[in-house]
PDB file of C-alpha atoms in Angstrom:
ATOM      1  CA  UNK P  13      15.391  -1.127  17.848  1.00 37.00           C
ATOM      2  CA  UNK P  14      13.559  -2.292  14.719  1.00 38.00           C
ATOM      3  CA  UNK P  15      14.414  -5.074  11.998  1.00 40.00           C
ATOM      4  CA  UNK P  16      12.891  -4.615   8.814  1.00 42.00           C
ATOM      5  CA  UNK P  17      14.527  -6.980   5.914  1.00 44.00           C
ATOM      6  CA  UNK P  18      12.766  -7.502   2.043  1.00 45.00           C
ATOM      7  CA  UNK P  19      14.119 -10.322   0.672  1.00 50.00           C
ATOM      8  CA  UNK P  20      13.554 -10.774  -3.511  1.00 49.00           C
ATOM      9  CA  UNK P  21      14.819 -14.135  -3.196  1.00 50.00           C
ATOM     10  CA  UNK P  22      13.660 -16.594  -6.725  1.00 54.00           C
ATOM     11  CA  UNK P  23      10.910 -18.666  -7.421  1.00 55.00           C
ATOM     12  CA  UNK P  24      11.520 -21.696  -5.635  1.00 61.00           C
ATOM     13  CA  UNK P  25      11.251 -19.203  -2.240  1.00 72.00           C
ATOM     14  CA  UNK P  26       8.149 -19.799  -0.028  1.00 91.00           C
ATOM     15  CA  UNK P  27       6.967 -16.154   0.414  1.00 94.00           C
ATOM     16  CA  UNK P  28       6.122 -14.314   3.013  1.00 96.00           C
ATOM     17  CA  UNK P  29       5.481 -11.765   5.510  1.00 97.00           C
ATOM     18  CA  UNK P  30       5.910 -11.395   9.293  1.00 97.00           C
ATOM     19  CA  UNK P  31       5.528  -8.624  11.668  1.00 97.00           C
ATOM     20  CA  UNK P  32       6.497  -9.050  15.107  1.00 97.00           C
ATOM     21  CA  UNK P  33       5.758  -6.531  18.176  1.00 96.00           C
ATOM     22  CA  UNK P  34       5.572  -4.047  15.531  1.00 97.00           C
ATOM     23  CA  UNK P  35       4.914  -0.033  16.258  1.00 95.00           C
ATOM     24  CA  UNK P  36       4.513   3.091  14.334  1.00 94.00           C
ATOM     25  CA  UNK P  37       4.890   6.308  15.842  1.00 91.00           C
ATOM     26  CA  UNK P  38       4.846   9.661  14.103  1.00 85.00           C
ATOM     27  CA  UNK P  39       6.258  12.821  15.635  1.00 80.00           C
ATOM     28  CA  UNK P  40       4.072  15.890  15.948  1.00 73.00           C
ATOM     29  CA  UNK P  41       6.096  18.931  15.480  1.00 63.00           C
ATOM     30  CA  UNK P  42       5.121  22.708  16.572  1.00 56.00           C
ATOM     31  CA  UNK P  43       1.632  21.230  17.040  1.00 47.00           C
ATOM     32  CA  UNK P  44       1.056  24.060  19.391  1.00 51.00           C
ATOM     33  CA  UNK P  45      -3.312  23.506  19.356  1.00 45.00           C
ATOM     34  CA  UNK P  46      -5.130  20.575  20.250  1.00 50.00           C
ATOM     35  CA  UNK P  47      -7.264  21.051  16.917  1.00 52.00           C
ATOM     36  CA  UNK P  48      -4.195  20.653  14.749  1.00 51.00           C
ATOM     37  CA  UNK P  49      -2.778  17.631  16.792  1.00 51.00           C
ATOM     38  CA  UNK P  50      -6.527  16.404  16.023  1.00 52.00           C
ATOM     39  CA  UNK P  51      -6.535  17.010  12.418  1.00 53.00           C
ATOM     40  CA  UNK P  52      -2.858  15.319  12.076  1.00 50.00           C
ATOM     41  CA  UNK P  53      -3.723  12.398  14.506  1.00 50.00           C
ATOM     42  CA  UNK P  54      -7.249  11.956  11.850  1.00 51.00           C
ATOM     43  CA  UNK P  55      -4.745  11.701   8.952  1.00 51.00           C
ATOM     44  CA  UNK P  56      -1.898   9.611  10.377  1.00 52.00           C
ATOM     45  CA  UNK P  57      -4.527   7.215  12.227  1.00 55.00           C
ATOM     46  CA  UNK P  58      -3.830   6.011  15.731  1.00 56.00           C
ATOM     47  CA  UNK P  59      -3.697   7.920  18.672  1.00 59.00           C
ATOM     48  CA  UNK P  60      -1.680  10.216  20.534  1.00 52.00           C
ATOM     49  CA  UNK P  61       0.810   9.664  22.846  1.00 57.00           C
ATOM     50  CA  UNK P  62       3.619  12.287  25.175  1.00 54.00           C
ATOM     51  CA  UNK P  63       6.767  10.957  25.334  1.00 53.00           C
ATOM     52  CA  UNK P  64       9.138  11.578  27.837  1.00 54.00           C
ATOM     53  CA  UNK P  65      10.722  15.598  25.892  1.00 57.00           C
ATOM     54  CA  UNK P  66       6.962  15.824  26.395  1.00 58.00           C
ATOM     55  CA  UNK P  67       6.866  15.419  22.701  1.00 64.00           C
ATOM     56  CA  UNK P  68       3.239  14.703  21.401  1.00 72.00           C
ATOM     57  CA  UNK P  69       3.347  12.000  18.838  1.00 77.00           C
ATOM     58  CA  UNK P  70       0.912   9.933  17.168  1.00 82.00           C
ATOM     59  CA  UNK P  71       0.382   6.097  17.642  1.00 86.00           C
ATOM     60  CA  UNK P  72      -0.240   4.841  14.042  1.00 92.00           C
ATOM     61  CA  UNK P  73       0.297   0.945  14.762  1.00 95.00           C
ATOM     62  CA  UNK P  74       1.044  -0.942  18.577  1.00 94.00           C
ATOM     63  CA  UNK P  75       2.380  -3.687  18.715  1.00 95.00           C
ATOM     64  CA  UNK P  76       1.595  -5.723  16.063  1.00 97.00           C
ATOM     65  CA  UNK P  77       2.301  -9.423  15.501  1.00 97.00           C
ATOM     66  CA  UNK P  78       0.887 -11.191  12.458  1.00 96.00           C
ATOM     67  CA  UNK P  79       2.324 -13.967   9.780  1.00 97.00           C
ATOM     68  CA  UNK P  80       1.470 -13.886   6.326  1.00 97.00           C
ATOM     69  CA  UNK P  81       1.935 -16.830   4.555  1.00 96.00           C
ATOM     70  CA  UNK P  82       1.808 -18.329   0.620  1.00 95.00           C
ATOM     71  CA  UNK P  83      -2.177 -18.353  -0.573  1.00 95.00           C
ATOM     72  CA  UNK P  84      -2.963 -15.687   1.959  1.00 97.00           C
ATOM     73  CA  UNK P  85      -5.313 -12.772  -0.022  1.00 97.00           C
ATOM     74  CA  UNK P  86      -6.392 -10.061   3.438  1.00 97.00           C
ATOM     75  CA  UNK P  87      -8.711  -7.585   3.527  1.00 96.00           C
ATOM     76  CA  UNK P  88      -7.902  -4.690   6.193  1.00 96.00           C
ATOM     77  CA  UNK P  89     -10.885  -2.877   7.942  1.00 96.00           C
ATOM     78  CA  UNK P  90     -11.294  -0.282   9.809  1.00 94.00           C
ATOM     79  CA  UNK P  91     -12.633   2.914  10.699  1.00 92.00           C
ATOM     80  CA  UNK P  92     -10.542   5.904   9.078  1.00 89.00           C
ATOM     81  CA  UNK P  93      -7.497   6.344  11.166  1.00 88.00           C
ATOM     82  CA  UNK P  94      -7.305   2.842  12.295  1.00 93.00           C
ATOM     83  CA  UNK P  95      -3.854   2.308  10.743  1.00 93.00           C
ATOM     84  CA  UNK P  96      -4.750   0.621   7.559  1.00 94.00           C
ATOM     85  CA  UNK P  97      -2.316   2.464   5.315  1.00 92.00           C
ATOM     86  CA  UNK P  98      -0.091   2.542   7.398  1.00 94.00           C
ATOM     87  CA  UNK P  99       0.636  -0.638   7.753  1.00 96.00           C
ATOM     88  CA  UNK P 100       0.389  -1.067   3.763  1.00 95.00           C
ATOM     89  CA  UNK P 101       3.139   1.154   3.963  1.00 93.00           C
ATOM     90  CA  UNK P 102       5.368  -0.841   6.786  1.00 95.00           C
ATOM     91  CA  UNK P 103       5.000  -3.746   4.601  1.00 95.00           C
ATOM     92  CA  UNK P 104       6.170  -2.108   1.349  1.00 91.00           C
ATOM     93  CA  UNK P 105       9.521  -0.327   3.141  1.00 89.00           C
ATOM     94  CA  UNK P 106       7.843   2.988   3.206  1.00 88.00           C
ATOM     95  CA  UNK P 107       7.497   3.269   6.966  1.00 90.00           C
ATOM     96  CA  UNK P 108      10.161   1.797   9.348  1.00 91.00           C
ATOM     97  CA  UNK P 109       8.676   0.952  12.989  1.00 94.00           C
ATOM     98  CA  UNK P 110      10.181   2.486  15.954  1.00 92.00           C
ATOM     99  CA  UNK P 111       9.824  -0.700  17.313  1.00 94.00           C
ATOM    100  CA  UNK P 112       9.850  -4.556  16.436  1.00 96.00           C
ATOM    101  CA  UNK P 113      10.609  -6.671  13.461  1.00 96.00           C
ATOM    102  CA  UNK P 114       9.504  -6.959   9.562  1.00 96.00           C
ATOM    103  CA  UNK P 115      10.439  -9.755   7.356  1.00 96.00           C
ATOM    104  CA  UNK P 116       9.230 -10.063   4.158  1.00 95.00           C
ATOM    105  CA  UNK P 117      10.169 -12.860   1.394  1.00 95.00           C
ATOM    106  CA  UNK P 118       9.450 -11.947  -2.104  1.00 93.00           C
ATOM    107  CA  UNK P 119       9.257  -9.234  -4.298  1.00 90.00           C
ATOM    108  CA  UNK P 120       6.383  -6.133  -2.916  1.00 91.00           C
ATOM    109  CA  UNK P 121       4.522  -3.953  -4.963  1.00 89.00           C
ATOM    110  CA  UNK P 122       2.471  -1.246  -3.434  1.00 87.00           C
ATOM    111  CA  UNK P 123      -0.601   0.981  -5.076  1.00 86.00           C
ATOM    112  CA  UNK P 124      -0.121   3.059  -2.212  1.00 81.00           C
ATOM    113  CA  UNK P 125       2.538   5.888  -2.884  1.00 78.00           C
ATOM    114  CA  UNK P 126       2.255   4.981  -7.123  1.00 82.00           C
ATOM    115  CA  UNK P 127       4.365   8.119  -8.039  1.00 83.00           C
ATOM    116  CA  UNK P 128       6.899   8.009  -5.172  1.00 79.00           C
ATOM    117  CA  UNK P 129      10.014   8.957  -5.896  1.00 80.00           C
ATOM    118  CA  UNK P 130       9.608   9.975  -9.804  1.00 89.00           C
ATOM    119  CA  UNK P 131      11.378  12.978 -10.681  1.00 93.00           C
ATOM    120  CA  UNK P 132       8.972  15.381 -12.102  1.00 94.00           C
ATOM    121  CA  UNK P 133      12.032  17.237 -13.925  1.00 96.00           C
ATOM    122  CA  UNK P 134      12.942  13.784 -16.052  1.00 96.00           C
ATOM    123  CA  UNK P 135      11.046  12.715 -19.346  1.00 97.00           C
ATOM    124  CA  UNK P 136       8.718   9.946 -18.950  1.00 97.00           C
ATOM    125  CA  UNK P 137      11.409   7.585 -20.627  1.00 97.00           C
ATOM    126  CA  UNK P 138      13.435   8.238 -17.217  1.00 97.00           C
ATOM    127  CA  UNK P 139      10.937   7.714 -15.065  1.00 96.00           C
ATOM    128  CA  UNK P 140       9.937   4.133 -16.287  1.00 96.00           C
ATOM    129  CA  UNK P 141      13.588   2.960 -15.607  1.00 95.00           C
ATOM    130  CA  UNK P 142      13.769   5.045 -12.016  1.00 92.00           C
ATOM    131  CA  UNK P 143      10.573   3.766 -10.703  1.00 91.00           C
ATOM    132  CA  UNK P 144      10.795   0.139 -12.284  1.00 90.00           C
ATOM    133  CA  UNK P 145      14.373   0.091 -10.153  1.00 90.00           C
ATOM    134  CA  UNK P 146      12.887   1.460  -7.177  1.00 86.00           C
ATOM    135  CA  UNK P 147      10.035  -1.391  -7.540  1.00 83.00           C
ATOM    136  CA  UNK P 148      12.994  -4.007  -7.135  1.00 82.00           C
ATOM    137  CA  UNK P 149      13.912  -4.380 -11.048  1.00 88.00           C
ATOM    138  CA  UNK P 150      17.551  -4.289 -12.110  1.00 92.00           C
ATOM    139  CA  UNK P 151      18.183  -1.270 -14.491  1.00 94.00           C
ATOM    140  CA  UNK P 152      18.639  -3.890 -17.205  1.00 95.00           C
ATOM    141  CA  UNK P 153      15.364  -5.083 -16.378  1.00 94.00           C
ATOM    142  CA  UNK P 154      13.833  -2.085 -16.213  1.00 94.00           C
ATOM    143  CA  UNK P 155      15.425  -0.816 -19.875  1.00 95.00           C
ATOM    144  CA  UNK P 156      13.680  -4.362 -21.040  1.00 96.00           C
ATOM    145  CA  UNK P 157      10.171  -3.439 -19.902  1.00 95.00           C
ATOM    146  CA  UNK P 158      10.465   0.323 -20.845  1.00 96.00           C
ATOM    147  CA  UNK P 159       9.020  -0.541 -24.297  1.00 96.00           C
ATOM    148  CA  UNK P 160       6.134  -2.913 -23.345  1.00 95.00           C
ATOM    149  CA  UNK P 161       5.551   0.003 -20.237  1.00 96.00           C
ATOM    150  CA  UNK P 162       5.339   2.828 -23.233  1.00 96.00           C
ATOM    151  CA  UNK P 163       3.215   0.897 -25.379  1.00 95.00           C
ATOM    152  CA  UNK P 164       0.539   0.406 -22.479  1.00 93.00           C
ATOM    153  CA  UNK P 165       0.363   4.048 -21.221  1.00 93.00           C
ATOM    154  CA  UNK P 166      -0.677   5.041 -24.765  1.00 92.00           C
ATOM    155  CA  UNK P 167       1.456   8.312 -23.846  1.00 95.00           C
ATOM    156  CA  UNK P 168       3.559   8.252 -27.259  1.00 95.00           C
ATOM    157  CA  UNK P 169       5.897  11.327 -27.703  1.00 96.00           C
ATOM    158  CA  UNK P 170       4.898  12.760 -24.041  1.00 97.00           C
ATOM    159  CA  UNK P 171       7.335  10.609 -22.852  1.00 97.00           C
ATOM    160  CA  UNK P 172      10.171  12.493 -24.738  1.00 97.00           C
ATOM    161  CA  UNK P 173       9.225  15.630 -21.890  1.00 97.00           C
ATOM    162  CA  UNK P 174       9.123  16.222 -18.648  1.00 97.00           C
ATOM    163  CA  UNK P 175       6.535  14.877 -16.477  1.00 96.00           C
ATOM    164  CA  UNK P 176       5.968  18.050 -14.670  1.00 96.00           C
ATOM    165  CA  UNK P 177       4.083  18.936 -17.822  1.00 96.00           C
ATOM    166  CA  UNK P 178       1.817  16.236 -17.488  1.00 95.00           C
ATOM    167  CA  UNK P 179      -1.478  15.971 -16.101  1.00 92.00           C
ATOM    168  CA  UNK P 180      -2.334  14.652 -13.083  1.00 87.00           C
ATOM    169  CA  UNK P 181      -4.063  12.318 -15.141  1.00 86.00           C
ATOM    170  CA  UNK P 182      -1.174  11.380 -17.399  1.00 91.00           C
ATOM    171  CA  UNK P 183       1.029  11.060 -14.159  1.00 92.00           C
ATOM    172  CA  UNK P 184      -1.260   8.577 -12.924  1.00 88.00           C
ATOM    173  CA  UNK P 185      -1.483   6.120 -15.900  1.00 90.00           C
ATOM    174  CA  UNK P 186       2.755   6.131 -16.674  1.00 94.00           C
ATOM    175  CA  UNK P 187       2.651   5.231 -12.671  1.00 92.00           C
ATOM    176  CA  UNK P 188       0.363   2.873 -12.748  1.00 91.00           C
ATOM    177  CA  UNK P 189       1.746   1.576 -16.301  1.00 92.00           C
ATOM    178  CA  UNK P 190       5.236   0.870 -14.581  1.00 93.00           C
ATOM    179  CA  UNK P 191       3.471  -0.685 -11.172  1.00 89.00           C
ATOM    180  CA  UNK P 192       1.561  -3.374 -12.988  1.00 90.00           C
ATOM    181  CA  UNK P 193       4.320  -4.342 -15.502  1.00 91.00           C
ATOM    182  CA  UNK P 194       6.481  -6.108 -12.596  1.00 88.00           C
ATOM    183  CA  UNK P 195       4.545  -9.063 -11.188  1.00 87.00           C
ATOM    184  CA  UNK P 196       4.574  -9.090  -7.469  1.00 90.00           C
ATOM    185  CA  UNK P 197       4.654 -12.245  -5.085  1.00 94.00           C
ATOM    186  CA  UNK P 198       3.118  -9.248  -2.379  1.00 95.00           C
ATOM    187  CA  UNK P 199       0.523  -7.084  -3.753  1.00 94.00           C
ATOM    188  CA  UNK P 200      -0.324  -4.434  -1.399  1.00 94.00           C
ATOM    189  CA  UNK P 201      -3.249  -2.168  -2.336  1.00 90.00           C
ATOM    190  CA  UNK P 202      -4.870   0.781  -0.837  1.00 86.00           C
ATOM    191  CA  UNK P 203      -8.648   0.395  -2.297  1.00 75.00           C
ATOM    192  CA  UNK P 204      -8.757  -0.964  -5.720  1.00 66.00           C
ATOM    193  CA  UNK P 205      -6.798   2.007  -8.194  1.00 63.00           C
ATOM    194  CA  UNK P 206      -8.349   3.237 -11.511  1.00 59.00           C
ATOM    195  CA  UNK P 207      -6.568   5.295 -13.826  1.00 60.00           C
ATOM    196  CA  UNK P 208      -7.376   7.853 -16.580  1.00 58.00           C
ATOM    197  CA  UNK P 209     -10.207   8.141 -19.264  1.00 67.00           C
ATOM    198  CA  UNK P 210     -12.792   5.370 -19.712  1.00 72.00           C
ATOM    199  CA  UNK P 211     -11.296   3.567 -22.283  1.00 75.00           C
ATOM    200  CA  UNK P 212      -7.863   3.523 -20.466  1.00 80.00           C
ATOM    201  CA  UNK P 213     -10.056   2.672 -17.159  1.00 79.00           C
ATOM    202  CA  UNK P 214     -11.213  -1.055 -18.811  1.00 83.00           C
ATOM    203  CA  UNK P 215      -7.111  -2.093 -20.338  1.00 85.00           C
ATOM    204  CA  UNK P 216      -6.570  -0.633 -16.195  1.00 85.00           C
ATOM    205  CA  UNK P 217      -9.018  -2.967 -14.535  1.00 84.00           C
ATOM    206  CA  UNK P 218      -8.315  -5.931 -16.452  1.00 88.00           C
ATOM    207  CA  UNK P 219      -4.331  -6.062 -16.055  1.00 88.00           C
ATOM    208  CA  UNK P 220      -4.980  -5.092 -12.534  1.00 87.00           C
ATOM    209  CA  UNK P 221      -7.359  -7.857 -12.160  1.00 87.00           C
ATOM    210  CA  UNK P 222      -4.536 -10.043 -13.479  1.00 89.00           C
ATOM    211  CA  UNK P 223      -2.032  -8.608 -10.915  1.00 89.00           C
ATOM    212  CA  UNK P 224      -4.231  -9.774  -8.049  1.00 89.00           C
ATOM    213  CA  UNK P 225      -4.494 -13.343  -9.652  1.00 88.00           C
ATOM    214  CA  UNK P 226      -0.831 -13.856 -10.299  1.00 90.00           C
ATOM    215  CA  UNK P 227       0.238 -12.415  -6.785  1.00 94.00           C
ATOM    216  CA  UNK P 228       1.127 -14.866  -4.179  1.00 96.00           C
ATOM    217  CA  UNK P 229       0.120 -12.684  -0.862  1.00 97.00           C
ATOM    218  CA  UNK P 230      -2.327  -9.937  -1.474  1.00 96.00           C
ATOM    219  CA  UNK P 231      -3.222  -7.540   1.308  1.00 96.00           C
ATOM    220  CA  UNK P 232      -6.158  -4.870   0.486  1.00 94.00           C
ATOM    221  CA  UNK P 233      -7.713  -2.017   2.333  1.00 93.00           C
ATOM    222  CA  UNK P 234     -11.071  -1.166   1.320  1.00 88.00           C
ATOM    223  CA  UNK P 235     -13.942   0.167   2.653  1.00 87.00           C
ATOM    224  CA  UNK P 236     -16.322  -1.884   0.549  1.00 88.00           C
ATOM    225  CA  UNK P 237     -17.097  -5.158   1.825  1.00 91.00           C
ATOM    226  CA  UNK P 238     -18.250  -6.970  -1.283  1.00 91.00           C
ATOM    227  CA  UNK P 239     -15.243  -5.941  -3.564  1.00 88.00           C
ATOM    228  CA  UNK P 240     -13.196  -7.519   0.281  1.00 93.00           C
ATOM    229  CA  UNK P 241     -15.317 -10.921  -0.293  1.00 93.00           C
ATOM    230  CA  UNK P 242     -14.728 -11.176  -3.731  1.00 90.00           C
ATOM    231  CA  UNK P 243     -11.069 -11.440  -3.973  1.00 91.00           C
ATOM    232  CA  UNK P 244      -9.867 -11.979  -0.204  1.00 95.00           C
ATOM    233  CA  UNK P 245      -9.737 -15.157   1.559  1.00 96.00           C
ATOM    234  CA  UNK P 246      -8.910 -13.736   4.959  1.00 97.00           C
ATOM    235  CA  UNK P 247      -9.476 -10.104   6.809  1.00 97.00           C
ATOM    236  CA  UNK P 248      -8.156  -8.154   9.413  1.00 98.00           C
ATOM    237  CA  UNK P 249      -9.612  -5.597  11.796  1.00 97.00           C
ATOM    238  CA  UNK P 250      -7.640  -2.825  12.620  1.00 96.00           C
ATOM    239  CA  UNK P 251      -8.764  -0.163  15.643  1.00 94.00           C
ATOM    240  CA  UNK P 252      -6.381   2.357  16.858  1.00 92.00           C
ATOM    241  CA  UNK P 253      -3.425   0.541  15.212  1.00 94.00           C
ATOM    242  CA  UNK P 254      -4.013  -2.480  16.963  1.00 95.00           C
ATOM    243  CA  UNK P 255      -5.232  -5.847  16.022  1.00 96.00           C
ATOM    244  CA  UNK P 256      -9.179  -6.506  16.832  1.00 96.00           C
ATOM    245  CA  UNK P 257      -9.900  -9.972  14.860  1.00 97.00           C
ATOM    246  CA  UNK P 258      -7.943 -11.948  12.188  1.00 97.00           C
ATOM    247  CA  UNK P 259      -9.069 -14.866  10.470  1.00 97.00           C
ATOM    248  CA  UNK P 260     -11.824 -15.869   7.799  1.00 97.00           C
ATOM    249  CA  UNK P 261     -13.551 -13.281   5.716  1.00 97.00           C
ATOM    250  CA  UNK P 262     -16.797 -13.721   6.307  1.00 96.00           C
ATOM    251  CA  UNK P 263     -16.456 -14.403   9.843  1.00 97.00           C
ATOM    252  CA  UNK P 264     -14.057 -10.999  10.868  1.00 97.00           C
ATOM    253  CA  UNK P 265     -16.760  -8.926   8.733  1.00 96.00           C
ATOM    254  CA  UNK P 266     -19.243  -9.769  10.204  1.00 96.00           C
ATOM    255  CA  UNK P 267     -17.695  -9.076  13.307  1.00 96.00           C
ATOM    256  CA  UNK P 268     -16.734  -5.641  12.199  1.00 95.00           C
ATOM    257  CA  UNK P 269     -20.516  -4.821  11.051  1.00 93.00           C
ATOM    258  CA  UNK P 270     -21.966  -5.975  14.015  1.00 94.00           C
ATOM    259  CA  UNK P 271     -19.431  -3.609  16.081  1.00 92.00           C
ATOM    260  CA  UNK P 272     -20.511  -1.010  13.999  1.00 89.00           C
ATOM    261  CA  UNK P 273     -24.127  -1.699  14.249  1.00 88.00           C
ATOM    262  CA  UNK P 274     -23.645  -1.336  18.273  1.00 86.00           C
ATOM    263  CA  UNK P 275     -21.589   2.088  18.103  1.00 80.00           C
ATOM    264  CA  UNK P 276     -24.200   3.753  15.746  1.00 77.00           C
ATOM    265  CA  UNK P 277     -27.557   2.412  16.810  1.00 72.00           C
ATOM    266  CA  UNK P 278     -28.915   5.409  15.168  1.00 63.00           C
ATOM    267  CA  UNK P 279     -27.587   4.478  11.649  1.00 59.00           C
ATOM    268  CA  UNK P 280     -29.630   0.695  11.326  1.00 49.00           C
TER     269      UNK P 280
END
């Protein structure tokens, strides 16, 4: 049985977030040759595992305890597949574990799923109140911000159509528009997000620069150490869903390069 609670709570609340024995499993269905169990266990990260149907499943996160507390900025690393977003998504509510607890105190915000659950037949109008509800606004709230949202995406009368007649571009910047108008107390990022042309790419980078500051707990997967070091305080080092090191930046990356170093001599 798992627990998995989000409190919003106010701003007197000490936030936080705590994971406790957690697991992730994901069910492989009709996989029927190893190369496609392969190919879905690469995606999903972890490792497979037969349950007792003799269903083959894959093992995205085991066991996982870790505490999360006020100040705390973590950088996730990892090889691909080591459960990175995954956990981003247990965190935000995406994923439920099969197994163990999540508690979370404050408000989330995730740049990992940034169009989830926008309906593609509504007008962009729509959307901003859907998703800013989803994101943990009230649908007053949401109506409030719908303006200052508009004014930012620069999209003007698209938003009187459909969004299924957008580009992929122009889905990207109303989704990242309505994201970055609620300020978190949990930022949770998968690699740092850029959105549309250049121009809109610098007004992008600066507000989400500001979203980062403001947060209260940011956790951040990247692959690029230096863009890790310059905005987390902390880092964790995920390998096959489980926990390898946690503690001071500098200290767990350097662990993590070094481990590296040994597994690919060749690549020194």
């Amino acid at each position: 049985m798992f627990l998995a609670t989000i409190d919003i709570g106010d701003e007197h609340t000490m936030t936080s977030v705590t994971l406790n024995q957690v697991s992730v499993e994901f069910p492989v269905f009709s996989a029927s040759s190893r190369s496609l169990r392969a190919a879905l266990t690469g995606h999903l990260g972890g490792r497979l595992t037969r349950q007792k149907n003799n269903l083959v499943s894959v093992r995205a996160l085991h066991e996982l305890t870790l505490t999360l507390e006020q100040g705390d900025r973590v950088g996730l690393v990892g090889p691909n597949g080591a459960g990175k977003t995954t956990l981003l998504r247990v965190i935000a509510g995406v994923y439920p574990p099969v197994r163990g607890s999540v508690a979370v105190q404050g408000r989330v915000v995730a740049f990992t799923d940034l169009t989830l659950g926008m309906d593609l037949e509504a007008p962009g109008w729509d959307n901003i109140v859907y998703r800013g509800v989803q994101l943990g606004l009230t649908f007053r709230e949401a109506r409030e911000l719908a303006p200052s949202i508009a004014e930012f995406t620069e999209l003007n009368e698209y938003l009187d159509v459909p969004v299924r007649t957008y580009s992929q571009g122009m889905l990207l910047r109303l989704a990242f528009a309505i994201s970055t108008a609620i300020h978190p107390d949990v930022l949770v990022m998968d690699e740092i997000i850029g959105a549309g042309d250049p121009q809109f790419a610098v007004r992008a980078a600066a507000r989400m620069n500001e979203l980062m500051q403001r947060s209260k707990i940011l956790i951040m997967a990247s692959h690029a150490s230096d863009i890790l070091q310059s905005y987390c305080n902390k880092a964790l080092w995920l390998e096959h869903g489980q926990m390898r090191a946690f503690g001071p930046i500098g200290e767990v990356l350097q662990m993590y390069a070094q481990a590296r170093r040994e597994a690919n001599p060749a690549r020194v």
